[in-house]
JSON list of C-alpha atoms in Angstrom, two decimals:
[
{"chain": "H", "resi": 1, "resn": "MET", "atom": "CA", "xyz": [0.00, 0.00, 0.00]},
{"chain": "H", "resi": 2, "resn": "PRO", "atom": "CA", "xyz": [1.50, 3.37, -1.00]},
{"chain": "H", "resi": 3, "resn": "PHE", "atom": "CA", "xyz": [2.46, 5.83, 1.72]},
{"chain": "H", "resi": 4, "resn": "LEU", "atom": "CA", "xyz": [4.26, 9.11, 2.37]},
{"chain": "H", "resi": 5, "resn": "SER", "atom": "CA", "xyz": [7.40, 9.38, 4.50]},
{"chain": "H", "resi": 6, "resn": "TYR", "atom": "CA", "xyz": [8.03, 12.64, 6.32]},
{"chain": "H", "resi": 7, "resn": "THR", "atom": "CA", "xyz": [9.94, 13.97, 9.30]},
{"chain": "H", "resi": 8, "resn": "THR", "atom": "CA", "xyz": [8.67, 15.91, 12.28]},
{"chain": "H", "resi": 9, "resn": "GLY", "atom": "CA", "xyz": [12.09, 16.67, 13.74]},
{"chain": "H", "resi": 10, "resn": "PRO", "atom": "CA", "xyz": [15.62, 15.33, 13.83]},
{"chain": "H", "resi": 11, "resn": "ASP", "atom": "CA", "xyz": [15.57, 11.55, 13.42]},
{"chain": "H", "resi": 12, "resn": "GLU", "atom": "CA", "xyz": [11.76, 11.40, 13.70]},
{"chain": "H", "resi": 13, "resn": "GLU", "atom": "CA", "xyz": [10.64, 9.79, 10.46]},
{"chain": "H", "resi": 14, "resn": "LYS", "atom": "CA", "xyz": [6.94, 9.02, 10.19]},
{"chain": "H", "resi": 15, "resn": "HIS", "atom": "CA", "xyz": [4.74, 7.37, 7.58]},
{"chain": "H", "resi": 16, "resn": "TYR", "atom": "CA", "xyz": [1.24, 8.13, 6.37]},
{"chain": "H", "resi": 17, "resn": "GLN", "atom": "CA", "xyz": [-0.59, 5.37, 4.51]},
{"chain": "H", "resi": 18, "resn": "LEU", "atom": "CA", "xyz": [-2.56, 6.69, 1.57]},
{"chain": "H", "resi": 19, "resn": "PRO", "atom": "CA", "xyz": [-6.14, 5.42, 1.30]},
{"chain": "H", "resi": 20, "resn": "GLU", "atom": "CA", "xyz": [-7.00, 3.85, -2.04]},
{"chain": "H", "resi": 21, "resn": "ASP", "atom": "CA", "xyz": [-10.70, 4.70, -1.97]},
{"chain": "H", "resi": 22, "resn": "ARG", "atom": "CA", "xyz": [-10.76, 8.49, -1.59]},
{"chain": "H", "resi": 23, "resn": "MET", "atom": "CA", "xyz": [-8.91, 11.77, -2.06]},
{"chain": "H", "resi": 24, "resn": "VAL", "atom": "CA", "xyz": [-6.67, 12.97, 0.79]},
{"chain": "H", "resi": 25, "resn": "ILE", "atom": "CA", "xyz": [-6.42, 16.74, 1.34]},
{"chain": "H", "resi": 26, "resn": "PHE", "atom": "CA", "xyz": [-3.36, 18.31, 3.00]},
{"chain": "H", "resi": 27, "resn": "GLY", "atom": "CA", "xyz": [-3.38, 21.81, 4.47]},
{"chain": "H", "resi": 28, "resn": "ARG", "atom": "CA", "xyz": [-3.63, 24.07, 7.53]},
{"chain": "H", "resi": 29, "resn": "GLU", "atom": "CA", "xyz": [-7.36, 23.78, 8.21]},
{"chain": "H", "resi": 30, "resn": "ASP", "atom": "CA", "xyz": [-8.97, 21.48, 10.77]},
{"chain": "H", "resi": 31, "resn": "HIS", "atom": "CA", "xyz": [-11.15, 19.76, 8.17]},
{"chain": "H", "resi": 32, "resn": "THR", "atom": "CA", "xyz": [-8.21, 18.54, 6.06]},
{"chain": "H", "resi": 33, "resn": "ASP", "atom": "CA", "xyz": [-7.22, 14.87, 6.21]},
{"chain": "H", "resi": 34, "resn": "PHE", "atom": "CA", "xyz": [-3.59, 15.71, 7.02]},
{"chain": "H", "resi": 35, "resn": "GLN", "atom": "CA", "xyz": [-3.10, 18.96, 8.88]},
{"chain": "H", "resi": 36, "resn": "ILE", "atom": "CA", "xyz": [0.19, 20.88, 8.47]},
{"chain": "H", "resi": 37, "resn": "LEU", "atom": "CA", "xyz": [0.42, 23.29, 11.39]},
{"chain": "H", "resi": 38, "resn": "HIS", "atom": "CA", "xyz": [2.81, 26.13, 12.18]},
{"chain": "H", "resi": 39, "resn": "ASP", "atom": "CA", "xyz": [3.83, 26.92, 8.61]},
{"chain": "H", "resi": 40, "resn": "PRO", "atom": "CA", "xyz": [2.39, 30.16, 7.24]},
{"chain": "H", "resi": 41, "resn": "ARG", "atom": "CA", "xyz": [3.38, 29.14, 3.69]},
{"chain": "H", "resi": 42, "resn": "VAL", "atom": "CA", "xyz": [0.91, 26.26, 3.74]},
{"chain": "H", "resi": 43, "resn": "SER", "atom": "CA", "xyz": [-2.56, 27.13, 2.45]},
{"chain": "H", "resi": 44, "resn": "ARG", "atom": "CA", "xyz": [-5.80, 26.13, 4.15]},
{"chain": "H", "resi": 45, "resn": "GLU", "atom": "CA", "xyz": [-6.29, 23.41, 1.51]},
{"chain": "H", "resi": 46, "resn": "HIS", "atom": "CA", "xyz": [-2.89, 23.10, -0.15]},
{"chain": "H", "resi": 47, "resn": "PHE", "atom": "CA", "xyz": [-2.71, 19.87, -2.17]},
{"chain": "H", "resi": 48, "resn": "SER", "atom": "CA", "xyz": [-4.39, 16.52, -2.59]},
{"chain": "H", "resi": 49, "resn": "ILE", "atom": "CA", "xyz": [-3.42, 12.96, -3.47]},
{"chain": "H", "resi": 50, "resn": "GLU", "atom": "CA", "xyz": [-5.86, 10.52, -5.00]},
{"chain": "H", "resi": 51, "resn": "LYS", "atom": "CA", "xyz": [-5.67, 7.13, -6.66]},
{"chain": "H", "resi": 52, "resn": "GLY", "atom": "CA", "xyz": [-6.82, 7.39, -10.27]},
{"chain": "H", "resi": 53, "resn": "GLU", "atom": "CA", "xyz": [-8.95, 4.90, -12.18]},
{"chain": "H", "resi": 54, "resn": "ASP", "atom": "CA", "xyz": [-5.73, 3.57, -13.73]},
{"chain": "H", "resi": 55, "resn": "GLY", "atom": "CA", "xyz": [-4.47, 2.61, -10.25]},
{"chain": "H", "resi": 56, "resn": "VAL", "atom": "CA", "xyz": [-1.79, 5.32, -10.15]},
{"chain": "H", "resi": 57, "resn": "PHE", "atom": "CA", "xyz": [-1.69, 7.94, -7.39]},
{"chain": "H", "resi": 58, "resn": "ASN", "atom": "CA", "xyz": [-1.90, 11.55, -8.53]},
{"chain": "H", "resi": 59, "resn": "LEU", "atom": "CA", "xyz": [-0.84, 14.81, -6.91]},
{"chain": "H", "resi": 60, "resn": "MET", "atom": "CA", "xyz": [-2.82, 18.04, -7.41]},
{"chain": "H", "resi": 61, "resn": "ASP", "atom": "CA", "xyz": [-2.14, 21.56, -6.19]},
{"chain": "H", "resi": 62, "resn": "LEU", "atom": "CA", "xyz": [-5.41, 23.02, -4.91]},
{"chain": "H", "resi": 63, "resn": "GLY", "atom": "CA", "xyz": [-4.73, 26.65, -5.87]},
{"chain": "H", "resi": 64, "resn": "SER", "atom": "CA", "xyz": [-2.24, 27.20, -3.05]},
{"chain": "H", "resi": 65, "resn": "SER", "atom": "CA", "xyz": [-0.65, 30.63, -2.65]},
{"chain": "H", "resi": 66, "resn": "ASN", "atom": "CA", "xyz": [2.94, 29.41, -2.27]},
{"chain": "H", "resi": 67, "resn": "GLY", "atom": "CA", "xyz": [2.84, 26.37, -4.51]},
{"chain": "H", "resi": 68, "resn": "THR", "atom": "CA", "xyz": [3.29, 22.64, -4.35]},
{"chain": "H", "resi": 69, "resn": "PHE", "atom": "CA", "xyz": [6.63, 21.35, -5.60]},
{"chain": "H", "resi": 70, "resn": "LEU", "atom": "CA", "xyz": [7.18, 17.93, -7.13]},
{"chain": "H", "resi": 71, "resn": "ASN", "atom": "CA", "xyz": [10.86, 16.99, -7.42]},
{"chain": "H", "resi": 72, "resn": "GLY", "atom": "CA", "xyz": [11.79, 20.67, -7.21]},
{"chain": "H", "resi": 73, "resn": "ARG", "atom": "CA", "xyz": [9.36, 21.89, -9.89]},
{"chain": "H", "resi": 74, "resn": "ARG", "atom": "CA", "xyz": [6.35, 23.98, -8.98]},
{"chain": "H", "resi": 75, "resn": "LEU", "atom": "CA", "xyz": [2.99, 22.59, -10.08]},
{"chain": "H", "resi": 76, "resn": "GLU", "atom": "CA", "xyz": [0.52, 24.86, -11.78]},
{"chain": "H", "resi": 77, "resn": "SER", "atom": "CA", "xyz": [-2.68, 25.45, -9.84]},
{"chain": "H", "resi": 78, "resn": "ASN", "atom": "CA", "xyz": [-5.06, 22.49, -10.25]},
{"chain": "H", "resi": 79, "resn": "ALA", "atom": "CA", "xyz": [-2.48, 20.62, -12.34]},
{"chain": "H", "resi": 80, "resn": "ILE", "atom": "CA", "xyz": [-2.49, 16.84, -11.86]},
{"chain": "H", "resi": 81, "resn": "ARG", "atom": "CA", "xyz": [0.78, 14.90, -11.87]},
{"chain": "H", "resi": 82, "resn": "ARG", "atom": "CA", "xyz": [1.31, 11.14, -11.60]},
{"chain": "H", "resi": 83, "resn": "LEU", "atom": "CA", "xyz": [3.38, 10.11, -8.61]},
{"chain": "H", "resi": 84, "resn": "LYS", "atom": "CA", "xyz": [6.25, 7.64, -8.91]},
{"chain": "H", "resi": 85, "resn": "HIS", "atom": "CA", "xyz": [8.13, 5.79, -6.19]},
{"chain": "H", "resi": 86, "resn": "GLY", "atom": "CA", "xyz": [10.65, 8.17, -4.58]},
{"chain": "H", "resi": 87, "resn": "ASP", "atom": "CA", "xyz": [9.03, 11.42, -5.76]},
{"chain": "H", "resi": 88, "resn": "LEU", "atom": "CA", "xyz": [9.68, 14.36, -3.43]},
{"chain": "H", "resi": 89, "resn": "ILE", "atom": "CA", "xyz": [6.72, 16.63, -2.59]},
{"chain": "H", "resi": 90, "resn": "ARG", "atom": "CA", "xyz": [7.44, 19.96, -0.87]},
{"chain": "H", "resi": 91, "resn": "VAL", "atom": "CA", "xyz": [4.98, 22.46, 0.58]},
{"chain": "H", "resi": 92, "resn": "GLY", "atom": "CA", "xyz": [6.29, 25.31, 2.70]},
{"chain": "H", "resi": 93, "resn": "ASN", "atom": "CA", "xyz": [8.96, 23.84, 4.96]},
{"chain": "H", "resi": 94, "resn": "GLN", "atom": "CA", "xyz": [7.56, 20.31, 4.85]},
{"chain": "H", "resi": 95, "resn": "GLN", "atom": "CA", "xyz": [8.78, 17.54, 2.57]},
{"chain": "H", "resi": 96, "resn": "PHE", "atom": "CA", "xyz": [7.12, 14.21, 1.83]},
{"chain": "H", "resi": 97, "resn": "VAL", "atom": "CA", "xyz": [8.51, 11.24, -0.10]},
{"chain": "H", "resi": 98, "resn": "PHE", "atom": "CA", "xyz": [6.00, 9.12, -2.02]},
{"chain": "H", "resi": 99, "resn": "ARG", "atom": "CA", "xyz": [6.62, 5.40, -1.56]},
{"chain": "H", "resi": 100, "resn": "GLU", "atom": "CA", "xyz": [4.84, 2.63, -3.45]},
{"chain": "H", "resi": 101, "resn": "ARG", "atom": "CA", "xyz": [6.56, -0.01, -1.36]},
{"chain": "H", "resi": 102, "resn": "ILE", "atom": "CA", "xyz": [9.01, -0.50, 1.47]},
{"chain": "H", "resi": 103, "resn": "GLU", "atom": "CA", "xyz": [12.54, -0.66, 0.12]},
{"chain": "H", "resi": 104, "resn": "GLN", "atom": "CA", "xyz": [14.92, -3.36, 1.23]},
{"chain": "H", "resi": 105, "resn": "THR", "atom": "CA", "xyz": [18.01, -1.91, 2.91]},
{"chain": "H", "resi": 106, "resn": "GLU", "atom": "CA", "xyz": [20.76, -3.37, 5.06]},
{"chain": "H", "resi": 107, "resn": "LYS", "atom": "CA", "xyz": [18.40, -2.97, 8.03]},
{"chain": "H", "resi": 108, "resn": "THR", "atom": "CA", "xyz": [15.59, -4.85, 6.25]},
{"chain": "H", "resi": 109, "resn": "GLY", "atom": "CA", "xyz": [17.73, -7.39, 4.41]},
{"chain": "H", "resi": 110, "resn": "PRO", "atom": "CA", "xyz": [17.23, -11.17, 4.56]},
{"chain": "H", "resi": 111, "resn": "GLN", "atom": "CA", "xyz": [19.40, -11.73, 7.67]},
{"chain": "H", "resi": 112, "resn": "SER", "atom": "CA", "xyz": [17.71, -9.02, 9.73]},
{"chain": "H", "resi": 113, "resn": "THR", "atom": "CA", "xyz": [14.29, -10.21, 8.51]},
{"chain": "H", "resi": 114, "resn": "HIS", "atom": "CA", "xyz": [15.09, -13.72, 9.76]},
{"chain": "H", "resi": 115, "resn": "THR", "atom": "CA", "xyz": [16.20, -12.28, 13.12]},
{"chain": "H", "resi": 116, "resn": "LEU", "atom": "CA", "xyz": [13.11, -10.09, 13.31]},
{"chain": "H", "resi": 117, "resn": "ILE", "atom": "CA", "xyz": [10.78, -13.03, 12.66]},
{"chain": "H", "resi": 118, "resn": "LYS", "atom": "CA", "xyz": [12.52, -15.05, 15.38]},
{"chain": "H", "resi": 119, "resn": "ASP", "atom": "CA", "xyz": [12.14, -12.14, 17.82]},
{"chain": "H", "resi": 120, "resn": "VAL", "atom": "CA", "xyz": [8.46, -11.71, 16.93]},
{"chain": "H", "resi": 121, "resn": "ILE", "atom": "CA", "xyz": [7.72, -15.40, 17.50]},
{"chain": "H", "resi": 122, "resn": "GLN", "atom": "CA", "xyz": [9.48, -15.27, 20.88]},
{"chain": "H", "resi": 123, "resn": "ASP", "atom": "CA", "xyz": [7.53, -12.15, 21.90]},
{"chain": "H", "resi": 124, "resn": "LEU", "atom": "CA", "xyz": [4.22, -13.73, 20.82]},
{"chain": "H", "resi": 125, "resn": "GLN", "atom": "CA", "xyz": [5.04, -16.81, 22.90]},
{"chain": "H", "resi": 126, "resn": "LYS", "atom": "CA", "xyz": [5.69, -14.52, 25.87]},
{"chain": "H", "resi": 127, "resn": "GLY", "atom": "CA", "xyz": [2.19, -13.05, 25.44]},
{"chain": "H", "resi": 128, "resn": "LYS", "atom": "CA", "xyz": [2.88, -9.76, 23.69]},
{"chain": "H", "resi": 129, "resn": "GLY", "atom": "CA", "xyz": [-0.04, -8.66, 21.49]},
{"chain": "H", "resi": 130, "resn": "TYR", "atom": "CA", "xyz": [0.00, -8.53, 17.69]},
{"chain": "H", "resi": 131, "resn": "ASN", "atom": "CA", "xyz": [-0.78, -4.79, 17.48]},
{"chain": "H", "resi": 132, "resn": "THR", "atom": "CA", "xyz": [1.95, -3.96, 19.99]},
{"chain": "H", "resi": 133, "resn": "LEU", "atom": "CA", "xyz": [4.48, -6.00, 18.02]},
{"chain": "H", "resi": 134, "resn": "LEU", "atom": "CA", "xyz": [3.45, -4.47, 14.71]},
{"chain": "H", "resi": 135, "resn": "ASN", "atom": "CA", "xyz": [3.75, -0.96, 16.15]},
{"chain": "H", "resi": 136, "resn": "GLU", "atom": "CA", "xyz": [7.22, -1.77, 17.51]},
{"chain": "H", "resi": 137, "resn": "ILE", "atom": "CA", "xyz": [8.34, -3.11, 14.12]},
{"chain": "H", "resi": 138, "resn": "VAL", "atom": "CA", "xyz": [7.05, -0.09, 12.20]},
{"chain": "H", "resi": 139, "resn": "THR", "atom": "CA", "xyz": [8.47, 2.46, 14.64]},
{"chain": "H", "resi": 140, "resn": "LYS", "atom": "CA", "xyz": [11.75, 0.65, 15.40]},
{"chain": "H", "resi": 141, "resn": "GLY", "atom": "CA", "xyz": [14.55, 3.19, 15.50]},
{"chain": "H", "resi": 142, "resn": "VAL", "atom": "CA", "xyz": [12.11, 6.09, 15.37]},
{"chain": "H", "resi": 143, "resn": "LYS", "atom": "CA", "xyz": [11.55, 8.25, 18.44]},
{"chain": "H", "resi": 144, "resn": "LYS", "atom": "CA", "xyz": [8.15, 7.71, 19.95]},
{"chain": "H", "resi": 145, "resn": "PRO", "atom": "CA", "xyz": [5.75, 10.50, 19.01]},
{"chain": "H", "resi": 146, "resn": "GLY", "atom": "CA", "xyz": [3.85, 12.48, 21.62]},
{"chain": "H", "resi": 147, "resn": "PRO", "atom": "CA", "xyz": [0.16, 11.97, 22.16]},
{"chain": "H", "resi": 148, "resn": "PRO", "atom": "CA", "xyz": [-2.00, 12.15, 19.02]},
{"chain": "H", "resi": 149, "resn": "PRO", "atom": "CA", "xyz": [-3.80, 15.42, 18.33]},
{"chain": "H", "resi": 150, "resn": "ALA", "atom": "CA", "xyz": [-7.29, 15.76, 19.75]},
{"chain": "H", "resi": 151, "resn": "SER", "atom": "CA", "xyz": [-8.77, 15.21, 16.28]},
{"chain": "H", "resi": 152, "resn": "GLY", "atom": "CA", "xyz": [-7.07, 11.81, 15.96]},
{"chain": "H", "resi": 153, "resn": "LYS", "atom": "CA", "xyz": [-5.88, 12.61, 12.42]},
{"chain": "H", "resi": 154, "resn": "PRO", "atom": "CA", "xyz": [-2.22, 13.07, 11.42]},
{"chain": "H", "resi": 155, "resn": "CYS", "atom": "CA", "xyz": [-0.76, 16.55, 11.69]},
{"chain": "H", "resi": 156, "resn": "ILE", "atom": "CA", "xyz": [2.67, 18.13, 11.75]}
]
């Protein structure tokens, strides 16, 4: 499932899974799906991402004042661009990387995967819950975020 990677501070990488059944709106306002706070260069409704009928995710600037940048190039207002794995999206001071899949690195290579599976099985046998384990795997090496915003939706 495609997702966006972004940082909220030094060494605090986070991920936002993109829904496949609806448009996601990013901006400053409370009603957006992903709220970007504390950046005056981000418009109330800045950009959107939506899966097209062809199965490809598309990026669209929603008439923002300061622009949406895809791989360093500013999009025209209401222009739609196909997203590819590794594309860099920038709005104001915030950057997102579009990912179609998780990439295999030294940390996620075959040996560490084998070790991880062994550790997971041991933790399950000790009584640790599936959701707890999954959360630990996803956030391994990432500083734990503070409490979620009152709205329960992602924001930075």
